[in-house]
Amino acid sequence: MELQQLQCFIAVLEEGGFKRATARLGITQPALSYQIKRLEEELGVQVFRRGPGGITPTDAGRILLEHAHHVIAAVREAHQAVRELSGGVTGEIRIGAIKCVGQYFLPDVLKEIRAKHPGVRPKLLYKDSDELLEALLANKIDVAMVVDPPPDERLVFTPVFDEQISLVSGPRHPFYGRASIDVAELKDVTFVALAPHVSAGALAKRYLDRQGLPVVPALTADNVETVKRMVESGMGVAFLPDMATAEDVLPDGKPGRLSRSHIEPTLSLPLALATWRDAHPSLAVEAFVAEVRLIGLAWEGTRQEAQAEPAPKRKRVARK
């Protein structure tokens, strides 16, 4: 059994067929079919079922897939270990992140990684938290930055910081310029919302439901920038992470294009780094994790300084 055969096998399953797998692998379909044929001949079993619904693994194929991921991971680790022996912190690091974190937090991290370790090549994947954890377990990424992850003995979770979520309003809204809003004031308020499949959107929906305020938004979008522009235009208010509105308020947190109001009780996104428990992280992954924690502490410190000014005492909502 050859490494190339396993790579072809994985590609066919992950791409859902031979045609897309050939594009991913950069080989012809006859060459791909030949590799799969050799693999099945060596194993003495079929690894795929070919039907009207497409390509699916046989029972043998499912078992092989699990072991194939481990083999590919071990080879990657071996290559990385040899490179690190002579070149220090180098090589590709596959990073998964929810989109908000990828857009507004990771640029600072990757800038520092580039400055300190120019031989590191980051590769980013944006997905929702559940999809990122699946990708991590399937060895499609090396590390994931997720929100409020469920316990999983196969993974190691390192808390980073709790990202504050504020109620955001535009200059035309009565809430604009107000430092704090009580949740009772949200009755009959028009909302613009992040879609429920977006981490911050799901959290905000659960929050409002718990407060007995089921909201039908005037507009729902899965893009933070779209929601911000709709709020700025006066369509409604929105719950958004503070990192997403850092450039829309003044440096001291006072209103700018948008206004942030602390909501009572408060709302936050618990961010964590996830790594595979059985993996041996490369020096590049270790450097990335260390930089995330360092910059996370800096972000947390900046927020605490901003909140040190006298303000109404806030209750924190318990998260499940």
CSV table of C-alpha atoms in Angstrom, one decimal:
chain,number,residue,atom,x,y,z
A,1,MET,CA,0.0,0.0,0.0
A,2,GLU,CA,1.4,3.4,-1.0
A,3,LEU,CA,0.9,6.8,0.4
A,4,GLN,CA,-0.4,8.1,-2.9
A,5,GLN,CA,-3.1,5.4,-3.0
A,6,LEU,CA,-4.3,6.6,0.4
A,7,GLN,CA,-4.3,10.2,-0.6
A,8,CYS,CA,-6.4,9.3,-3.7
A,9,PHE,CA,-8.8,7.3,-1.6
A,10,ILE,CA,-9.3,10.1,0.9
A,11,ALA,CA,-9.8,12.7,-1.9
A,12,VAL,CA,-12.5,10.6,-3.7
A,13,LEU,CA,-14.5,10.4,-0.4
A,14,GLU,CA,-14.0,14.0,0.7
A,15,GLU,CA,-14.8,15.4,-2.8
A,16,GLY,CA,-17.8,13.0,-3.3
A,17,GLY,CA,-16.6,11.5,-6.6
A,18,PHE,CA,-13.7,10.9,-9.0
A,19,LYS,CA,-14.1,14.1,-11.1
A,20,ARG,CA,-13.6,16.6,-8.3
A,21,ALA,CA,-10.9,14.4,-6.7
A,22,THR,CA,-8.9,14.6,-9.9
A,23,ALA,CA,-9.0,18.5,-9.8
A,24,ARG,CA,-7.9,18.4,-6.2
A,25,LEU,CA,-5.0,16.0,-6.8
A,26,GLY,CA,-4.0,17.4,-10.2
A,27,ILE,CA,-4.1,14.0,-12.0
A,28,THR,CA,-6.2,12.5,-14.7
A,29,GLN,CA,-9.2,10.3,-14.1
A,30,PRO,CA,-7.6,7.2,-15.6
A,31,ALA,CA,-4.6,7.7,-13.2
A,32,LEU,CA,-6.9,8.1,-10.2
A,33,SER,CA,-8.9,5.0,-11.2
A,34,TYR,CA,-5.7,3.0,-11.5
A,35,GLN,CA,-4.5,4.0,-8.0
A,36,ILE,CA,-7.9,3.0,-6.5
A,37,LYS,CA,-7.9,-0.3,-8.5
A,38,ARG,CA,-4.4,-1.1,-7.1
A,39,LEU,CA,-5.5,-0.3,-3.6
A,40,GLU,CA,-8.6,-2.6,-3.8
A,41,GLU,CA,-6.5,-5.4,-5.4
A,42,GLU,CA,-4.0,-5.2,-2.6
A,43,LEU,CA,-6.7,-5.2,0.1
A,44,GLY,CA,-8.8,-7.8,-1.6
A,45,VAL,CA,-12.0,-5.8,-1.0
A,46,GLN,CA,-13.9,-2.9,-2.6
A,47,VAL,CA,-13.6,0.4,-0.7
A,48,PHE,CA,-16.3,2.3,-2.6
A,49,ARG,CA,-19.9,1.7,-3.6
A,50,ARG,CA,-20.8,3.5,-6.9
A,51,GLY,CA,-24.5,4.2,-7.1
A,52,PRO,CA,-27.0,6.8,-8.4
A,53,GLY,CA,-26.4,8.8,-5.2
A,54,GLY,CA,-22.6,9.0,-5.9
A,55,ILE,CA,-19.6,7.5,-4.1
A,56,THR,CA,-20.0,6.1,-0.6
A,57,PRO,CA,-17.5,3.9,1.4
A,58,THR,CA,-18.1,0.2,2.0
A,59,ASP,CA,-17.6,-1.1,5.6
A,60,ALA,CA,-14.0,-1.8,4.7
A,61,GLY,CA,-13.7,1.7,3.2
A,62,ARG,CA,-14.9,3.3,6.4
A,63,ILE,CA,-12.3,1.4,8.5
A,64,LEU,CA,-9.6,2.2,6.0
A,65,LEU,CA,-10.5,5.9,6.0
A,66,GLU,CA,-10.0,6.1,9.8
A,67,HIS,CA,-6.5,4.5,9.5
A,68,ALA,CA,-5.6,6.5,6.4
A,69,HIS,CA,-6.1,9.8,8.2
A,70,HIS,CA,-3.7,8.6,11.0
A,71,VAL,CA,-1.1,7.5,8.4
A,72,ILE,CA,-1.2,10.8,6.5
A,73,ALA,CA,-1.0,12.7,9.8
A,74,ALA,CA,2.0,10.6,10.9
A,75,VAL,CA,3.8,11.3,7.6
A,76,ARG,CA,3.1,15.0,7.9
A,77,GLU,CA,4.5,15.0,11.5
A,78,ALA,CA,7.6,13.1,10.3
A,79,HIS,CA,8.3,15.7,7.5
A,80,GLN,CA,7.7,18.6,9.9
A,81,ALA,CA,10.1,17.1,12.5
A,82,VAL,CA,12.9,16.7,10.0
A,83,ARG,CA,12.4,20.3,8.7
A,84,GLU,CA,12.4,21.7,12.2
A,85,LEU,CA,15.6,19.8,13.1
A,86,SER,CA,17.5,22.0,10.6
A,87,GLY,CA,15.3,25.0,10.0
A,88,GLY,CA,13.7,25.9,13.3
A,89,VAL,CA,10.0,26.9,13.3
A,90,THR,CA,8.9,26.4,9.7
A,91,GLY,CA,6.3,24.7,7.6
A,92,GLU,CA,2.6,24.9,6.9
A,93,ILE,CA,0.1,25.3,9.8
A,94,ARG,CA,-3.6,24.7,8.9
A,95,ILE,CA,-5.7,27.0,11.1
A,96,GLY,CA,-9.5,26.8,11.4
A,97,ALA,CA,-11.5,29.7,12.9
A,98,ILE,CA,-15.0,31.0,13.1
A,99,LYS,CA,-15.3,33.9,10.6
A,100,CYS,CA,-15.5,36.7,13.1
A,101,VAL,CA,-12.3,35.6,14.8
A,102,GLY,CA,-10.6,35.1,11.5
A,103,GLN,CA,-11.4,38.6,10.3
A,104,TYR,CA,-10.9,40.6,13.4
A,105,PHE,CA,-8.5,38.8,15.8
A,106,LEU,CA,-6.2,36.5,13.8
A,107,PRO,CA,-4.6,39.2,11.6
A,108,ASP,CA,-2.8,40.5,14.7
A,109,VAL,CA,-1.7,37.0,15.5
A,110,LEU,CA,-0.5,36.1,12.0
A,111,LYS,CA,1.4,39.4,11.7
A,112,GLU,CA,3.4,38.5,14.8
A,113,ILE,CA,3.9,34.9,13.6
A,114,ARG,CA,5.2,36.2,10.3
A,115,ALA,CA,7.6,38.6,12.0
A,116,LYS,CA,9.0,36.1,14.5
A,117,HIS,CA,8.9,33.0,12.2
A,118,PRO,CA,9.0,33.9,8.5
A,119,GLY,CA,9.3,30.2,7.5
A,120,VAL,CA,5.8,29.4,8.8
A,121,ARG,CA,3.0,29.3,6.2
A,122,PRO,CA,-0.5,29.7,7.6
A,123,LYS,CA,-3.5,28.3,5.8
A,124,LEU,CA,-6.9,29.4,6.9
A,125,LEU,CA,-10.3,27.7,6.9
A,126,TYR,CA,-13.4,29.6,8.0
A,127,LYS,CA,-16.3,27.4,9.3
A,128,ASP,CA,-18.7,27.2,12.2
A,129,SER,CA,-17.5,25.7,15.4
A,130,ASP,CA,-19.0,22.3,15.0
A,131,GLU,CA,-17.6,22.0,11.4
A,132,LEU,CA,-14.2,23.1,12.6
A,133,LEU,CA,-14.1,20.4,15.3
A,134,GLU,CA,-15.1,17.7,12.7
A,135,ALA,CA,-12.3,19.0,10.4
A,136,LEU,CA,-9.8,18.8,13.3
A,137,LEU,CA,-10.7,15.2,14.1
A,138,ALA,CA,-10.5,14.4,10.4
A,139,ASN,CA,-7.0,15.8,10.3
A,140,LYS,CA,-8.0,18.5,7.8
A,141,ILE,CA,-6.6,21.3,10.1
A,142,ASP,CA,-4.0,21.4,12.9
A,143,VAL,CA,-5.7,23.8,15.3
A,144,ALA,CA,-9.1,25.4,15.6
A,145,MET,CA,-10.3,28.6,17.3
A,146,VAL,CA,-13.9,27.9,18.3
A,147,VAL,CA,-16.7,29.2,20.6
A,148,ASP,CA,-18.0,27.4,23.7
A,149,PRO,CA,-17.0,23.9,22.5
A,150,PRO,CA,-18.7,20.8,24.0
A,151,PRO,CA,-16.5,18.4,26.0
A,152,ASP,CA,-14.7,15.8,23.8
A,153,GLU,CA,-12.1,13.4,25.2
A,154,ARG,CA,-10.3,13.3,21.8
A,155,LEU,CA,-9.5,17.0,21.9
A,156,VAL,CA,-7.7,19.5,24.2
A,157,PHE,CA,-9.3,22.9,24.7
A,158,THR,CA,-7.3,25.9,25.8
A,159,PRO,CA,-9.4,28.9,26.9
A,160,VAL,CA,-8.3,32.2,25.2
A,161,PHE,CA,-10.7,34.9,26.4
A,162,ASP,CA,-14.4,35.8,26.6
A,163,GLU,CA,-15.3,38.2,23.8
A,164,GLN,CA,-17.8,40.8,25.0
A,165,ILE,CA,-20.9,41.1,22.9
A,166,SER,CA,-22.5,44.6,22.9
A,167,LEU,CA,-25.8,45.9,21.6
A,168,VAL,CA,-24.9,48.0,18.6
A,169,SER,CA,-27.0,50.9,17.3
A,170,GLY,CA,-26.6,53.6,14.6
A,171,PRO,CA,-26.7,57.5,14.9
A,172,ARG,CA,-30.5,57.6,14.2
A,173,HIS,CA,-31.5,55.2,16.9
A,174,PRO,CA,-32.6,56.2,20.4
A,175,PHE,CA,-30.0,53.8,22.0
A,176,TYR,CA,-27.1,55.6,20.2
A,177,GLY,CA,-24.7,57.0,22.8
A,178,ARG,CA,-26.2,55.1,25.7
A,179,ALA,CA,-23.5,53.2,27.8
A,180,SER,CA,-25.9,50.6,29.1
A,181,ILE,CA,-29.2,49.1,28.1
A,182,ASP,CA,-31.4,46.9,30.3
A,183,VAL,CA,-32.8,43.8,28.6
A,184,ALA,CA,-36.4,44.9,29.4
A,185,GLU,CA,-35.9,47.9,27.1
A,186,LEU,CA,-35.6,45.5,24.1
A,187,LYS,CA,-39.3,44.7,23.9
A,188,ASP,CA,-40.6,45.8,20.5
A,189,VAL,CA,-37.2,47.0,19.4
A,190,THR,CA,-36.4,46.2,15.7
A,191,PHE,CA,-33.3,43.9,15.3
A,192,VAL,CA,-30.9,43.1,12.5
A,193,ALA,CA,-29.4,39.7,13.3
A,194,LEU,CA,-26.6,37.5,12.4
A,195,ALA,CA,-27.9,34.1,11.1
A,196,PRO,CA,-28.4,31.4,13.7
A,197,HIS,CA,-25.7,29.2,12.2
A,198,VAL,CA,-23.1,31.9,13.0
A,199,SER,CA,-21.8,31.5,16.5
A,200,ALA,CA,-22.6,35.0,17.7
A,201,GLY,CA,-26.0,34.9,16.0
A,202,ALA,CA,-26.9,31.6,17.7
A,203,LEU,CA,-25.8,32.9,21.1
A,204,ALA,CA,-27.8,36.1,20.7
A,205,LYS,CA,-30.9,34.2,19.7
A,206,ARG,CA,-30.6,31.9,22.8
A,207,TYR,CA,-30.1,34.9,25.0
A,208,LEU,CA,-33.2,36.7,23.8
A,209,ASP,CA,-35.3,33.5,24.0
A,210,ARG,CA,-34.2,33.0,27.6
A,211,GLN,CA,-35.2,36.6,28.4
A,212,GLY,CA,-38.7,35.9,27.0
A,213,LEU,CA,-38.0,38.1,24.0
A,214,PRO,CA,-38.4,35.9,20.8
A,215,VAL,CA,-37.4,38.3,18.1
A,216,VAL,CA,-38.3,38.2,14.4
A,217,PRO,CA,-35.4,40.3,12.8
A,218,ALA,CA,-36.0,42.8,10.1
A,219,LEU,CA,-33.0,41.4,8.3
A,220,THR,CA,-30.9,38.3,8.9
A,221,ALA,CA,-27.4,37.9,7.3
A,222,ASP,CA,-24.4,35.6,7.8
A,223,ASN,CA,-21.9,38.5,7.2
A,224,VAL,CA,-20.9,40.8,10.0
A,225,GLU,CA,-20.2,43.7,7.7
A,226,THR,CA,-23.7,43.6,6.2
A,227,VAL,CA,-25.3,43.6,9.6
A,228,LYS,CA,-23.1,46.6,10.7
A,229,ARG,CA,-24.0,48.6,7.6
A,230,MET,CA,-27.7,47.9,8.1
A,231,VAL,CA,-27.5,49.1,11.7
A,232,GLU,CA,-25.6,52.2,10.6
A,233,SER,CA,-28.4,53.0,8.1
A,234,GLY,CA,-31.0,52.8,10.9
A,235,MET,CA,-32.7,49.6,10.1
A,236,GLY,CA,-32.4,48.3,13.6
A,237,VAL,CA,-30.0,47.3,16.4
A,238,ALA,CA,-27.8,44.2,16.6
A,239,PHE,CA,-25.8,42.0,19.0
A,240,LEU,CA,-22.2,42.0,17.7
A,241,PRO,CA,-18.8,41.0,19.2
A,242,ASP,CA,-16.7,44.0,20.2
A,243,MET,CA,-13.9,42.9,18.0
A,244,ALA,CA,-16.1,43.3,15.0
A,245,THR,CA,-16.9,47.0,15.8
A,246,ALA,CA,-13.5,48.2,17.0
A,247,GLU,CA,-13.0,50.3,13.9
A,248,ASP,CA,-16.6,51.7,14.1
A,249,VAL,CA,-16.3,53.4,17.5
A,250,LEU,CA,-13.7,56.0,18.7
A,251,PRO,CA,-10.5,54.8,20.5
A,252,ASP,CA,-12.0,55.5,23.9
A,253,GLY,CA,-15.0,53.5,23.0
A,254,LYS,CA,-17.3,56.5,22.5
A,255,PRO,CA,-19.8,56.5,19.7
A,256,GLY,CA,-18.5,56.8,16.1
A,257,ARG,CA,-20.2,55.4,13.0
A,258,LEU,CA,-21.8,53.0,15.5
A,259,SER,CA,-22.5,53.0,19.2
A,260,ARG,CA,-21.9,50.1,21.7
A,261,SER,CA,-24.2,49.7,24.7
A,262,HIS,CA,-23.5,47.1,27.4
A,263,ILE,CA,-26.5,44.9,27.8
A,264,GLU,CA,-27.9,43.9,31.2
A,265,PRO,CA,-27.3,41.0,31.9
A,266,THR,CA,-24.1,40.8,29.9
A,267,LEU,CA,-23.4,38.5,27.0
A,268,SER,CA,-20.1,37.1,25.8
A,269,LEU,CA,-18.5,34.5,23.5
A,270,PRO,CA,-16.1,32.1,25.2
A,271,LEU,CA,-13.3,31.6,22.7
A,272,ALA,CA,-11.0,28.5,22.9
A,273,LEU,CA,-8.2,26.9,21.0
A,274,ALA,CA,-8.8,23.2,20.1
A,275,THR,CA,-6.1,20.7,19.3
A,276,TRP,CA,-6.1,17.0,18.7
A,277,ARG,CA,-5.1,15.1,21.9
A,278,ASP,CA,-3.3,12.3,20.1
A,279,ALA,CA,-1.3,14.6,17.8
A,280,HIS,CA,2.2,15.7,18.3
A,281,PRO,CA,2.0,19.5,17.6
A,282,SER,CA,4.7,20.9,15.3
A,283,LEU,CA,6.8,23.9,16.5
A,284,ALA,CA,4.7,26.0,14.2
A,285,VAL,CA,1.5,25.0,15.9
A,286,GLU,CA,3.1,25.5,19.3
A,287,ALA,CA,4.2,29.0,18.3
A,288,PHE,CA,0.7,29.8,17.0
A,289,VAL,CA,-1.0,28.7,20.2
A,290,ALA,CA,1.5,30.7,22.3
A,291,GLU,CA,0.9,33.8,20.2
A,292,VAL,CA,-2.9,33.5,20.4
A,293,ARG,CA,-2.7,33.2,24.2
A,294,LEU,CA,-0.3,36.2,24.4
A,295,ILE,CA,-2.5,38.5,22.2
A,296,GLY,CA,-5.6,37.2,23.9
A,297,LEU,CA,-4.2,38.4,27.2
A,298,ALA,CA,-3.5,41.8,25.7
A,299,TRP,CA,-7.0,42.1,24.3
A,300,GLU,CA,-8.4,41.1,27.7
A,301,GLY,CA,-6.2,43.6,29.4
A,302,THR,CA,-7.3,46.4,27.1
A,303,ARG,CA,-10.9,45.6,27.7
A,304,GLN,CA,-10.5,45.6,31.5
A,305,GLU,CA,-8.8,49.0,31.3
A,306,ALA,CA,-11.7,50.4,29.2
A,307,GLN,CA,-14.2,49.0,31.7
A,308,ALA,CA,-12.3,50.3,34.8
A,309,GLU,CA,-14.2,53.6,34.6
A,310,PRO,CA,-17.3,53.9,36.9
A,311,ALA,CA,-20.2,52.1,35.3
A,312,PRO,CA,-23.3,50.3,36.5
A,313,LYS,CA,-22.6,46.9,38.0
A,314,ARG,CA,-23.4,44.1,35.5
A,315,LYS,CA,-24.7,40.6,36.1
A,316,ARG,CA,-23.1,37.9,34.0
A,317,VAL,CA,-25.3,35.3,32.4
A,318,ALA,CA,-24.4,31.7,33.1
A,319,ARG,CA,-23.5,29.8,29.9
A,320,LYS,CA,-24.3,26.2,29.3
